Amino acid sequence: MERLIHSIRIGINDKIYLKDPESSDLGKRIIEQSILMIDEMGFESFTFRKLGERIKSNESSIYRYFENKHKLLLYLASWYWGWLEYKMVIATNGIANKIEKLQLAIEILTQTVEEDISFSHINEVLLNKIVINEYSKSYLTKEVDRENKDGYFVIYKRLVNRLREMIVLWDDQYPYPSSLASTILEGSLHQYFLQEHFPMLTDCNETTTPTEYFMDLVFRTLKPNSNG
Amino acid sequence: MERLIHSIRIGINDKIYLKDPESSDLGKRIIEQSILMIDEMGFESFTFRKLGERIKSNESSIYRYFENKHKLLLYLASWYWGWLEYKMVIATNGIANKIEKLQLAIEILTQTVEEDISFSHINEVLLNKIVINEYSKSYLTKEVDRENKDGYFVIYKRLVNRLREMIVLWDDQYPYPSSLASTILEGSLHQYFLQEHFPMLTDCNETTTPTEYFMDLVFRTLKPNSNG
DNA sequence: GCAAATATAAAAGTATTACTATCATACTAT
DNA sequence: ATAGTATGATAGTAATACTTTTATATTTGC
């Protein structure tokens, strides 16, 4: 499992980039350092010029990989969701027990990333933080429909759908499986954000996790199928 | 009730603006037209220069009301949440029946705004759309803690807390009332967004509303107090 | 009714952003 | 050894996000 994760390659829609950042050393430095910088200074303050200075490369070279920083954010987000999807699929694949399967999925999808396990140029801990703080900005735009059509959000959509399927597997009478699945994924990011910045608006803290909250919510809401 | 709403004045933290836009004709035009423009072109493309052209005023005059467009967004959002809070408080105030009270609150907080009822310079229908598409951007920033400290989000926090209180009133054993309240408010905006742009990720559509989804979710989750 | 204060408009200026374009150089593959 | 590709250096452009200054209009206080 550990070994597998070391060598995974997330298949990202190649319209997101101009040149595959995995294909060169410069590309990997762009990804690696952009994660550190966006985490440090936030997406708004982050610019390709600053990134160029940091990696001792040229602004124009970065533009050969990504059209703009929005596309870079889409790339990072896709990578993150692809990575989570991979972890979830691996963990739940062999599980026949429906409740255990759903529980495992919720656990993986709502847990915070505690340590950087891949030993690659991508720091998953920081990437998780970036997704919490910046992911919404990648779709709350006027271009969202065109970009969705171009497949920029396929991985995320597939992930929500996988969760939906496991919900249906456990309770095929529940009328809102898609909404519940999207609420879990989006809501979990939101609860982490609240925990950090608006602790009065959440019950999650050092002792209670978003995972516990959503696990409880889901199993209060769903009823197991009668057919087993 | 209608009359009341016509004449309400939402008390907004006066640190958000440099000069109260309600205090002058120009100020009102700034609010009125910024709502139309942000809805049309999105918050990213909206600038004070363009707004100045539109209202046939000068960019520098707008800067005398708001430091920047971020502050204007905070103002619009505060107004919106204050207006919703007002509607909710009016509607639920006299209700003694706990379940009815909570149901009414959820209804008001998760319903889409269908018509502009205030006849003022503020179009609530468009403001609701703006909140769906842009609200997250107002707090997903590096300045959020400072701005929170300065009270820029008090109205929203108060609203979540009011909902939390009604949840507790109905089920004082439920361990996550704050998280549930924040999930309802944030999740409802998200479901509306999905309905518009990612219909596969939600069960909400022309016939099923986010209100129905959350009403169902909440009452599957909560159990009434035994003490009545 | 007039002066003083205040609000708005007009215009110009600055630093930064978000790119694009051109050309030079280095590295690589045959 | 050469052609092709990747990267670097430099400069340039249009727009953004303001700030500053000065002029003009409007309000208000007496």
Short mmCIF file of C-alpha atoms (C1' of nucleotides) in Angstrom, two decimals, chain B residues 19 24 26 57-58 60-61 64-65, chain C residues 6-14:
data_model
loop_
_atom_site.label_atom_id
_atom_site.label_comp_id
_atom_site.label_asym_id
_atom_site.label_seq_id
_atom_site.Cartn_x
_atom_site.Cartn_y
_atom_site.Cartn_z
CA LYS B 19 -18.75 56.43 4.64
CA SER B 24 -26.37 59.55 0.43
CA LEU B 26 -24.41 58.24 -4.46
CA SER B 57 -19.59 58.84 -11.08
CA ASN B 58 -15.91 58.82 -10.42
CA SER B 60 -12.26 58.08 -6.57
CA SER B 61 -15.71 58.92 -5.21
CA ARG B 64 -14.56 57.33 -0.34
CA TYR B 65 -17.27 54.81 0.55
"C1'" DT C 6 -18.39 69.08 2.82
"C1'" DA C 7 -19.22 66.03 -1.18
"C1'" DT C 8 -18.31 64.86 -5.67
"C1'" DA C 9 -15.89 65.03 -10.20
"C1'" DA C 10 -11.95 65.13 -13.23
"C1'" DA C 11 -7.51 64.01 -14.27
"C1'" DA C 12 -3.21 62.31 -13.62
"C1'" DG C 13 0.12 59.37 -11.42
"C1'" DT C 14 2.13 54.92 -9.28
#
